[in-house]
Amino acid sequence: MDLDLDLRGGVRAAPVPGATPEERQALRFAPDPRDRDADPEFVARTARENEEDGLDSALVVQSSSWPDPWLVACWALAATSRLRVAVAHRAGPTAPTAAARTLATLDRLSGGRAAAHVIVGSSDADVARDGDTLGKAARYRRTGEYLELFRRTLVERRDFDHDGEFYTVRGARSGLLPHPRAELLSFGGSSPEGVELAARHADVYAVPPLPLTATRRHIARARAAAAAHGRTLRIWRHVTVITAPTDEEAEQRARRIRADALRLTSGPDSARWLEAVQLDRDRERGRAEGPRPLAAYIARTLAGAFVGSPATVAARIGWLRAAGVGIVQLDMPLETAQDRELRRALVGALRATYIPPAPRHTTHGRRGW
C-alpha cells in the first residue's frame, strides 16, 4: 500500500469543443476530434487552476495531429511554480537521445518539475500518421531499446556507443542532466510486454482502469516483475469522475451528460467524432463494429466513471489507495465555478487523514465495485 498520495490533473492545449459549459461538460466524455488548437491563455489558466486547486501534477496527452506536448508542457510550467507536468511521449518518431535532452532541458528550465510518460501508441492508424508503420509487437521491441537509450542519456556522464536492432549511436552524451529524483519516467500498457518494460525501465506504472479485484492482481504482477529486476514501481491510476453536491445529483448529472454527449455527436457533424483516434483503436480491437460506435464509446466511458458526491468518490478512491495506487489522476469536467468547487472538495476529502479501509473481498467473476 502506498500512503504517499499524488493527485494529478491534466492540461489540454485548447478547450473541449462545445458552445456552452454544459456542452463542453458532456463532450468531455466523447472521443476527441483530431483537430485541436493551441490556446496559450487556456493552457496557462488551466495549469494555474490545477495548482490552485491543490493538485500535485498534471498530464499533457499526445496524438499524431494534436499540438506538440513538450511545448504545451513548457507553457504550463512557465505559468506555475509548484505543479509538476508529465508529458506523454511516443517512442519512435524522435531519436531517444534527442528526446532525453528535451526532457532534461524542460526539467532544468522548470526547476525539476518535468517527467515523461512514454507510450507505444495504442492505434496502428494513429502512429502511421507520423510515419511509423511498425506493427505493435515490433513497436514494443523498439520501445525496450528506446527506453534503454533514453534512460542512459539521462544519467550517463561519459560518451557511449550503442548498436541495436533499431538504433545505432556513436559518442552519445547529453551536456545537461535532469534534477536527480525518483519519478522521471512512467510507462503504461496492460500486456505482458508492457508490464515487463515498466518493470525494467520505469519509475511509475500506469495501470489500466479495471475493476478493483483485477486492479489488485495487475498491481501485484507489475510489482513482482519490477522486484525481479531489483526495482520498485509507483502505481498511477486514471479515474474519470462525475460529481455533484449529493449522490442523487451526481447520478442525475451523469444521465444528463450521456444524453447531451449522444445528441452533440450525432447528426451532420458526426464525421468529426467518428475519425477520433479512440475509435481508430476501437476498430482495430474489434470494438467499433456495431451501428453506433460513438454511442458505444460514450456508454463505456460513463460506465467506468466514479459517480457521486465528493465524499463518495473519495471513498471509492480509498479502495484504490488500499490496493497500492499512489498517483490518482482526476479526470472531470471543469467548465464552471461549481466544477472547480467540487474538485477542491474532492481534493480536500482525499487529503484528509487517510485511514486504510478494511480489506474488501469480491468474487472472481464479479465486475465493478
Coordinates of C-alpha atoms in Angstrom, one line a residue:
M1 CA 0.0 0.0 0.0
D2 CA 1.2 3.5 -1.0
L3 CA 0.3 6.1 1.7
D4 CA 2.0 9.0 -0.2
L5 CA -0.7 10.4 -2.4
D6 CA 0.0 12.3 -5.6
L7 CA -3.1 13.9 -7.1
R8 CA -2.8 14.5 -10.8
G9 CA -4.9 16.6 -13.2
G10 CA -4.4 17.5 -16.9
V11 CA -3.6 20.3 -19.2
R12 CA -5.1 20.4 -22.7
A13 CA -3.8 22.6 -25.4
A14 CA -7.3 24.1 -26.1
P15 CA -10.8 23.9 -24.6
V16 CA -13.1 20.9 -25.2
P17 CA -15.4 21.6 -28.2
G18 CA -18.8 23.0 -27.4
A19 CA -20.6 26.3 -27.4
T20 CA -21.7 26.3 -23.7
P21 CA -20.3 25.0 -20.5
E22 CA -22.9 22.3 -20.5
E23 CA -21.9 21.1 -24.0
R24 CA -18.3 21.1 -23.0
Q25 CA -19.0 19.1 -19.9
A26 CA -20.8 16.5 -22.0
L27 CA -18.3 16.3 -24.8
R28 CA -15.5 15.6 -22.3
F29 CA -16.9 12.1 -22.3
A30 CA -17.0 11.8 -26.1
P31 CA -13.9 10.8 -28.2
D32 CA -11.5 13.6 -29.0
P33 CA -11.6 15.1 -32.6
R34 CA -8.3 15.0 -34.4
D35 CA -8.4 18.8 -34.7
R36 CA -7.1 20.6 -31.7
D37 CA -5.9 24.2 -31.5
A38 CA -3.1 25.6 -29.2
D39 CA -4.5 28.3 -27.0
P40 CA -1.8 30.0 -24.8
E41 CA -4.2 31.7 -22.4
F42 CA -6.2 28.4 -21.9
V43 CA -3.0 26.4 -21.2
A44 CA -1.7 28.9 -18.7
R45 CA -5.0 29.3 -16.9
T46 CA -5.6 25.5 -16.7
A47 CA -2.2 24.9 -15.3
R48 CA -2.7 27.6 -12.7
E49 CA -6.1 26.1 -11.8
N50 CA -4.5 22.7 -11.3
E51 CA -2.0 24.2 -8.9
E52 CA -4.6 26.5 -7.1
D53 CA -7.0 23.5 -6.5
G54 CA -4.3 21.5 -4.7
L55 CA -3.2 19.1 -7.4
D56 CA 0.5 18.0 -7.4
S57 CA 0.9 17.2 -11.1
A58 CA -0.7 17.3 -14.5
L59 CA -0.5 15.2 -17.7
V60 CA -0.2 16.6 -21.2
V61 CA -1.6 14.0 -23.7
Q62 CA -0.4 13.2 -27.2
S63 CA -1.8 12.2 -30.5
S64 CA -0.5 12.4 -34.1
S65 CA -2.5 15.5 -35.1
W66 CA -2.5 17.5 -31.8
P67 CA -0.2 20.3 -30.7
D68 CA 3.3 19.2 -29.6
P69 CA 3.0 18.1 -25.9
W70 CA 6.5 19.2 -25.0
L71 CA 5.7 22.8 -26.0
V72 CA 2.3 22.7 -24.3
A73 CA 4.1 21.4 -21.1
C74 CA 6.7 24.2 -21.3
W75 CA 3.9 26.8 -21.4
A76 CA 2.1 25.2 -18.5
L77 CA 5.3 25.0 -16.4
A78 CA 6.1 28.6 -17.1
A79 CA 2.7 29.7 -15.8
T80 CA 3.1 27.8 -12.5
S81 CA 5.7 27.5 -9.7
R82 CA 4.9 24.2 -8.0
L83 CA 2.9 22.0 -10.4
R84 CA 4.8 19.1 -11.9
V85 CA 4.0 18.1 -15.5
A86 CA 4.2 14.7 -17.1
V87 CA 4.5 14.8 -20.9
A88 CA 3.0 11.9 -22.9
H89 CA 5.8 11.0 -25.3
R90 CA 5.5 8.4 -28.1
A91 CA 8.6 6.3 -28.5
G92 CA 9.7 6.1 -32.1
P93 CA 9.2 9.3 -34.1
T94 CA 12.0 11.1 -32.2
A95 CA 15.5 9.7 -31.5
P96 CA 15.8 8.6 -27.9
T97 CA 18.9 10.7 -27.3
A98 CA 17.2 13.8 -28.7
A99 CA 14.1 13.2 -26.6
A100 CA 16.1 12.7 -23.5
R101 CA 17.8 16.1 -24.0
T102 CA 14.3 17.6 -24.4
L103 CA 13.2 16.2 -21.1
A104 CA 16.4 17.2 -19.4
T105 CA 16.1 20.8 -20.8
L106 CA 12.5 21.1 -19.7
D107 CA 13.3 19.7 -16.3
R108 CA 16.2 22.2 -15.8
L109 CA 14.1 25.2 -17.0
S110 CA 11.2 24.3 -14.7
G111 CA 13.3 23.6 -11.6
G112 CA 12.9 19.9 -11.6
R113 CA 9.2 19.7 -12.4
A114 CA 9.1 17.7 -15.7
A115 CA 8.7 14.0 -16.4
A116 CA 8.0 11.8 -19.4
H117 CA 5.2 9.3 -19.8
V118 CA 6.5 7.1 -22.6
I119 CA 3.8 5.4 -24.7
V120 CA 4.0 2.9 -27.5
G121 CA 0.9 4.0 -29.4
S122 CA -2.3 2.1 -29.0
S123 CA -3.6 2.6 -32.6
D124 CA -1.7 1.4 -35.7
A125 CA -3.5 4.0 -37.8
D126 CA -2.5 6.9 -35.5
V127 CA 1.2 6.1 -35.3
A128 CA 1.3 5.6 -39.1
R129 CA 0.2 9.2 -39.5
D130 CA 3.7 10.1 -38.1
G131 CA 5.4 7.7 -40.4
D132 CA 5.6 4.8 -38.0
T133 CA 4.4 1.7 -39.9
L134 CA 5.8 -1.0 -37.5
G135 CA 3.3 -3.4 -36.0
K136 CA 2.6 -3.4 -32.3
A137 CA 4.9 -6.3 -31.5
A138 CA 7.8 -4.6 -33.2
R139 CA 6.9 -1.3 -31.6
Y140 CA 7.2 -2.9 -28.2
R141 CA 10.6 -4.4 -29.1
R142 CA 11.8 -1.0 -30.3
T143 CA 10.4 0.7 -27.2
G144 CA 12.6 -1.5 -25.0
E145 CA 15.6 -0.4 -26.8
Y146 CA 14.3 3.2 -26.9
L147 CA 13.9 3.3 -23.1
E148 CA 17.3 1.8 -22.5
L149 CA 18.9 4.6 -24.6
F150 CA 16.5 7.3 -23.2
R151 CA 17.3 6.5 -19.6
R152 CA 21.0 6.1 -20.3
T153 CA 21.2 9.5 -21.9
L154 CA 19.6 11.0 -18.7
V155 CA 22.2 9.6 -16.4
E156 CA 25.4 8.9 -18.4
R157 CA 28.2 11.4 -17.8
R158 CA 30.6 9.9 -20.4
D159 CA 30.3 9.3 -24.1
F160 CA 28.7 6.0 -25.0
D161 CA 28.1 3.9 -28.1
H162 CA 25.1 1.7 -28.9
D163 CA 24.4 -0.9 -31.5
G164 CA 20.9 -2.4 -31.5
E165 CA 18.1 -3.6 -33.7
F166 CA 16.6 -0.2 -34.2
Y167 CA 19.2 2.4 -33.1
T168 CA 22.9 2.9 -33.6
V169 CA 24.6 5.8 -31.8
R170 CA 28.3 6.9 -31.5
G171 CA 29.7 9.0 -28.8
A172 CA 26.3 9.9 -27.3
R173 CA 26.1 12.1 -24.2
S174 CA 23.8 14.9 -23.0
G175 CA 25.5 18.1 -21.9
L176 CA 22.9 18.5 -19.2
L177 CA 21.1 16.1 -16.9
P178 CA 17.7 16.4 -15.2
H179 CA 17.4 17.1 -11.5
P180 CA 18.0 13.8 -9.7
R181 CA 14.8 12.3 -8.3
A182 CA 12.8 9.1 -8.1
E183 CA 9.9 9.6 -10.7
L184 CA 11.2 10.8 -14.0
L185 CA 9.8 8.1 -16.3
S186 CA 6.4 6.4 -16.4
F187 CA 5.0 3.8 -18.7
G188 CA 1.7 2.0 -19.2
G189 CA 0.4 -1.0 -21.2
S190 CA -1.6 -3.9 -19.8
S191 CA 0.1 -6.6 -21.9
P192 CA 2.8 -8.8 -20.6
E193 CA 5.3 -6.8 -22.8
G194 CA 4.1 -3.5 -21.3
V195 CA 4.4 -4.8 -17.7
E196 CA 7.9 -6.0 -18.4
L197 CA 9.0 -2.7 -20.0
A198 CA 7.7 -0.8 -17.0
A199 CA 9.4 -3.2 -14.6
R200 CA 12.8 -2.8 -16.4
H201 CA 12.8 0.9 -17.1
A202 CA 10.0 3.0 -15.5
D203 CA 9.7 4.7 -12.1
V204 CA 5.9 4.8 -12.3
Y205 CA 3.5 2.3 -13.9
A206 CA 0.1 3.4 -15.2
V207 CA -2.4 0.6 -14.5
P208 CA -5.5 0.3 -16.8
P209 CA -9.0 1.2 -15.5
L210 CA -10.0 -2.2 -14.3
P211 CA -12.4 -3.4 -11.6
L212 CA -10.9 -3.4 -8.1
T213 CA -10.0 -7.1 -7.9
A214 CA -8.4 -7.1 -11.3
T215 CA -6.6 -3.9 -10.3
R216 CA -5.1 -5.6 -7.3
R217 CA -3.9 -8.5 -9.4
H218 CA -2.4 -6.2 -12.0
I219 CA -0.5 -4.2 -9.4
A220 CA 0.8 -7.3 -7.8
R221 CA 2.0 -8.6 -11.2
A222 CA 3.8 -5.4 -12.1
R223 CA 5.5 -5.1 -8.7
A224 CA 6.6 -8.7 -8.9
A225 CA 8.1 -8.1 -12.3
A226 CA 9.9 -5.0 -11.0
A227 CA 11.2 -6.9 -8.0
A228 CA 12.7 -9.5 -10.3
H229 CA 14.9 -6.6 -11.7
G230 CA 15.7 -5.3 -8.2
R231 CA 13.4 -2.3 -8.7
T232 CA 10.2 -0.8 -7.3
L233 CA 7.3 0.8 -9.1
R234 CA 4.9 3.6 -8.0
I235 CA 1.4 3.0 -9.3
W236 CA -0.7 5.5 -11.2
R237 CA -4.4 5.1 -12.0
H238 CA -6.6 7.4 -14.1
V239 CA -10.1 8.0 -12.7
T240 CA -13.0 9.5 -14.6
V241 CA -15.2 11.5 -12.2
I242 CA -18.7 12.9 -12.3
T243 CA -19.5 14.6 -9.1
A244 CA -22.1 16.9 -7.6
P245 CA -23.1 18.0 -4.1
T246 CA -25.1 14.8 -3.4
D247 CA -25.0 11.3 -4.8
E248 CA -28.5 11.7 -6.3
E249 CA -27.5 14.9 -8.1
A250 CA -24.4 13.3 -9.4
E251 CA -26.4 10.4 -10.9
Q252 CA -28.8 12.9 -12.5
R253 CA -25.8 14.8 -13.9
A254 CA -24.4 11.6 -15.4
R255 CA -27.7 10.9 -17.1
R256 CA -27.8 14.5 -18.5
I257 CA -24.2 14.3 -19.7
R258 CA -24.8 11.0 -21.5
A259 CA -27.9 12.4 -23.3
D260 CA -26.1 15.6 -24.3
A261 CA -23.0 13.7 -25.5
L262 CA -25.1 11.4 -27.7
R263 CA -27.0 14.4 -29.1
L264 CA -24.0 16.5 -29.8
T265 CA -22.0 13.8 -31.6
S266 CA -24.9 12.7 -33.8
G267 CA -26.3 14.4 -36.9
P268 CA -24.4 16.1 -39.8
D269 CA -21.3 16.8 -37.7
S270 CA -20.8 13.2 -36.6
A271 CA -17.9 12.6 -39.1
R272 CA -15.8 14.9 -36.9
W273 CA -16.2 12.5 -34.0
L274 CA -16.1 9.3 -36.0
E275 CA -12.5 9.9 -37.1
A276 CA -11.3 10.3 -33.4
V277 CA -8.2 8.3 -32.6
Q278 CA -10.0 6.5 -29.8
L279 CA -12.3 5.0 -32.4
D280 CA -9.3 4.0 -34.5
R281 CA -8.2 2.0 -31.5
D282 CA -11.7 0.5 -31.0
R283 CA -11.9 -0.5 -34.7
E284 CA -8.5 -2.2 -34.5
R285 CA -9.6 -4.1 -31.4
G286 CA -13.0 -5.1 -33.0
R287 CA -15.0 -2.9 -30.6
A288 CA -16.4 -0.4 -33.1
E289 CA -18.2 -2.8 -35.5
G290 CA -21.7 -2.1 -34.4
P291 CA -24.1 0.5 -35.9
R292 CA -23.4 3.2 -33.3
P293 CA -19.7 3.2 -32.4
L294 CA -19.9 6.7 -30.8
A295 CA -22.8 5.7 -28.6
A296 CA -20.8 2.6 -27.5
Y297 CA -17.8 4.6 -26.7
I298 CA -19.7 7.2 -24.6
A299 CA -21.5 4.4 -22.8
R300 CA -18.3 2.6 -22.0
T301 CA -16.6 5.8 -20.8
L302 CA -19.5 6.7 -18.5
A303 CA -19.8 3.1 -17.2
G304 CA -16.3 3.3 -15.8
A305 CA -16.8 6.7 -14.2
F306 CA -16.8 7.3 -10.4
V307 CA -20.2 9.0 -9.9
G308 CA -21.2 10.5 -6.6
S309 CA -20.6 13.3 -4.1
P310 CA -17.0 14.3 -3.4
A311 CA -17.2 12.2 -0.2
T312 CA -18.5 9.1 -2.1
V313 CA -15.9 9.4 -4.8
A314 CA -13.1 9.9 -2.3
A315 CA -14.2 6.7 -0.5
R316 CA -14.1 4.7 -3.8
I317 CA -10.6 6.2 -4.5
G318 CA -9.7 5.0 -1.0
W319 CA -10.1 1.4 -2.2
L320 CA -7.6 2.1 -5.0
R321 CA -5.2 3.5 -2.5
A322 CA -5.6 0.5 -0.3
A323 CA -4.8 -1.7 -3.4
G324 CA -1.5 0.2 -3.8
V325 CA -2.3 3.2 -6.1
G326 CA -0.1 6.2 -5.1
I327 CA -0.9 8.5 -8.1
V328 CA -4.6 9.3 -8.8
Q329 CA -5.4 11.2 -11.9
L330 CA -8.7 13.0 -11.6
D331 CA -10.4 13.4 -15.0
M332 CA -13.5 15.5 -14.6
P333 CA -15.4 18.4 -16.3
L334 CA -14.1 21.8 -15.2
E335 CA -16.2 24.3 -17.1
T336 CA -17.9 26.3 -14.3
A337 CA -17.1 27.7 -10.9
Q338 CA -19.1 24.9 -9.3
D339 CA -17.0 22.3 -11.2
R340 CA -13.9 23.8 -9.5
E341 CA -15.6 23.9 -6.1
L342 CA -16.4 20.2 -6.5
R343 CA -12.8 19.4 -7.5
R344 CA -11.5 21.3 -4.5
A345 CA -13.9 19.5 -2.2
L346 CA -12.8 16.1 -3.6
V347 CA -9.1 17.1 -3.2
G348 CA -9.8 18.1 0.4
A349 CA -11.5 14.8 1.1
L350 CA -8.6 12.9 -0.4
R351 CA -6.1 15.0 1.6
A352 CA -7.9 14.4 4.9
T353 CA -6.3 11.9 7.3
Y354 CA -6.2 8.7 5.5
I355 CA -7.2 5.5 7.3
P356 CA -6.9 2.5 5.0
P357 CA -10.2 0.7 4.7
A358 CA -10.5 -2.9 5.8
P359 CA -9.7 -5.5 3.1
R360 CA -12.6 -5.8 0.6
H361 CA -13.2 -9.2 -1.0
T362 CA -15.1 -9.7 -4.2
T363 CA -15.7 -12.9 -6.0
H364 CA -13.5 -13.7 -9.0
G365 CA -16.3 -13.2 -11.5
R366 CA -17.8 -10.0 -10.1
R367 CA -17.1 -6.9 -12.0
G368 CA -17.4 -3.4 -10.6
W369 CA -17.2 -2.2 -7.0

